[in-house]
């Protein structure tokens, strides 16, 4: 049976360099490839994170669905409080709506994509 291995995830955005800088600082991933239109980050795990420029990009409107989120990223953190502080310092926003009874925390990256931090 053929199997496909996830190689990476690419996020649409208006400014790939800025968004890559945010996620690089949040995760410790380093730049693998960059152009004006696309930036890829890697940590040698085999799954890279890419950011591509989209003209007329519209940020998701979470938790509403006027502009759907389409997907979100989940990151495991040993110390949720410390990672929350870092995410906010780097330019993330923490929306009032926090589902999950504290098992995870939802944030919006500088381009408006929702992402979660969890301890599990």
Short mmCIF file of C-alpha atoms in Angstrom, two decimals:
data_model
loop_
_atom_site.label_atom_id
_atom_site.label_comp_id
_atom_site.label_asym_id
_atom_site.label_seq_id
_atom_site.Cartn_x
_atom_site.Cartn_y
_atom_site.Cartn_z
CA UNK A 1 0.00 0.00 0.00
CA UNK A 2 1.52 3.35 -0.99
CA UNK A 3 2.13 5.84 1.75
CA UNK A 4 2.62 9.56 1.56
CA UNK A 5 4.77 11.29 4.15
CA UNK A 6 3.90 14.84 5.12
CA UNK A 7 6.75 17.04 3.90
CA UNK A 8 5.47 20.42 4.95
CA UNK A 9 2.65 22.87 5.44
CA UNK A 10 2.42 26.22 3.65
CA UNK A 11 0.41 29.19 4.91
CA UNK A 12 -0.94 31.94 2.68
CA UNK A 13 -0.12 35.46 3.85
CA UNK A 14 0.60 38.99 2.67
CA UNK A 15 4.20 39.12 3.97
CA UNK A 16 6.10 35.80 4.00
CA UNK A 17 9.26 37.22 5.58
CA UNK A 18 7.40 38.71 8.56
CA UNK A 19 5.33 35.58 9.20
CA UNK A 20 8.37 33.32 8.85
CA UNK A 21 10.20 35.52 11.37
CA UNK A 22 7.33 35.11 13.82
CA UNK A 23 7.17 31.31 13.53
CA UNK A 24 10.96 30.98 13.45
CA UNK A 25 11.22 32.84 16.76
CA UNK A 26 8.30 30.89 18.25
CA UNK A 27 9.53 27.42 17.25
CA UNK A 28 13.29 27.75 16.86
CA UNK A 29 13.01 26.66 13.20
CA UNK A 30 15.56 28.18 10.83
CA UNK A 31 15.27 29.53 7.31
CA UNK A 32 15.73 26.88 4.62
CA UNK A 33 14.77 28.89 1.53
CA UNK A 34 13.64 32.43 0.83
CA UNK A 35 12.45 34.61 -2.03
CA UNK A 36 10.23 37.69 -2.04
CA UNK A 37 7.24 35.38 -2.61
CA UNK A 38 8.03 32.36 -0.40
CA UNK A 39 9.95 31.45 2.76
CA UNK A 40 10.48 27.93 4.13
CA UNK A 41 11.54 27.10 7.68
CA UNK A 42 13.04 23.79 8.79
CA UNK A 43 14.16 22.03 11.93
CA UNK A 44 15.32 18.84 10.17
CA UNK A 45 12.27 16.93 11.43
CA UNK A 46 11.24 16.24 7.84
CA UNK A 47 8.22 18.54 8.00
CA UNK A 48 8.96 22.12 6.97
CA UNK A 49 6.79 25.20 7.38
CA UNK A 50 6.30 27.50 4.39
CA UNK A 51 4.83 30.95 3.88
CA UNK A 52 3.65 32.16 0.48
CA UNK A 53 2.64 35.66 -0.60
CA UNK A 54 -0.96 35.95 -1.76
CA UNK A 55 -2.09 39.18 -3.38
CA UNK A 56 -5.31 40.33 -1.71
CA UNK A 57 -4.79 37.99 1.25
CA UNK A 58 -7.72 38.08 3.73
CA UNK A 59 -7.04 36.96 7.28
CA UNK A 60 -9.30 34.30 8.80
CA UNK A 61 -11.96 35.64 11.18
CA UNK A 62 -11.79 33.20 14.08
CA UNK A 63 -13.98 32.04 15.75
CA UNK A 64 -16.46 33.34 13.18
CA UNK A 65 -16.53 31.87 9.71
CA UNK A 66 -17.06 34.97 7.53
CA UNK A 67 -13.50 34.26 6.35
CA UNK A 68 -12.93 30.61 7.36
CA UNK A 69 -9.80 29.56 9.21
CA UNK A 70 -9.37 26.62 6.78
CA UNK A 71 -6.80 25.01 9.12
CA UNK A 72 -4.76 25.77 12.20
CA UNK A 73 -1.42 24.65 13.60
CA UNK A 74 -0.97 22.99 17.01
CA UNK A 75 2.29 23.29 18.94
CA UNK A 76 3.24 21.32 22.05
CA UNK A 77 4.94 23.35 24.78
CA UNK A 78 6.48 22.16 28.03
CA UNK A 79 5.67 25.46 29.73
CA UNK A 80 2.41 26.94 28.41
CA UNK A 81 2.72 30.16 30.39
CA UNK A 82 6.22 30.86 29.06
CA UNK A 83 5.22 30.04 25.48
CA UNK A 84 2.13 32.22 25.77
CA UNK A 85 4.30 35.11 26.93
CA UNK A 86 6.72 34.55 24.03
CA UNK A 87 3.91 34.30 21.45
CA UNK A 88 2.39 37.56 22.67
CA UNK A 89 5.78 39.32 22.71
CA UNK A 90 6.34 38.19 19.11
CA UNK A 91 3.06 39.74 17.96
CA UNK A 92 0.43 37.04 18.44
CA UNK A 93 -3.00 37.98 19.77
CA UNK A 94 -5.01 35.91 22.25
CA UNK A 95 -8.74 36.04 21.42
CA UNK A 96 -11.32 36.10 24.20
CA UNK A 97 -12.93 32.89 22.92
CA UNK A 98 -10.87 30.03 24.41
CA UNK A 99 -12.51 26.61 23.91
CA UNK A 100 -11.10 23.41 25.37
CA UNK A 101 -11.45 24.01 29.11
CA UNK A 102 -7.80 25.08 29.40
CA UNK A 103 -6.36 22.01 27.65
CA UNK A 104 -5.03 24.30 24.91
CA UNK A 105 -4.74 28.00 24.26
CA UNK A 106 -5.76 29.65 21.00
CA UNK A 107 -3.78 32.53 19.48
CA UNK A 108 -3.79 34.44 16.21
CA UNK A 109 -0.48 34.90 14.42
CA UNK A 110 0.43 38.30 12.91
CA UNK A 111 -1.38 37.35 9.66
CA UNK A 112 -4.52 36.28 11.54
CA UNK A 113 -4.13 32.49 11.32
CA UNK A 114 -5.32 30.71 14.46
CA UNK A 115 -2.84 28.38 16.16
CA UNK A 116 -2.88 26.50 19.44
CA UNK A 117 -0.40 25.86 22.19
CA UNK A 118 -0.94 22.70 24.23
CA UNK A 119 0.97 20.78 26.87
CA UNK A 120 0.00 17.38 25.48
#
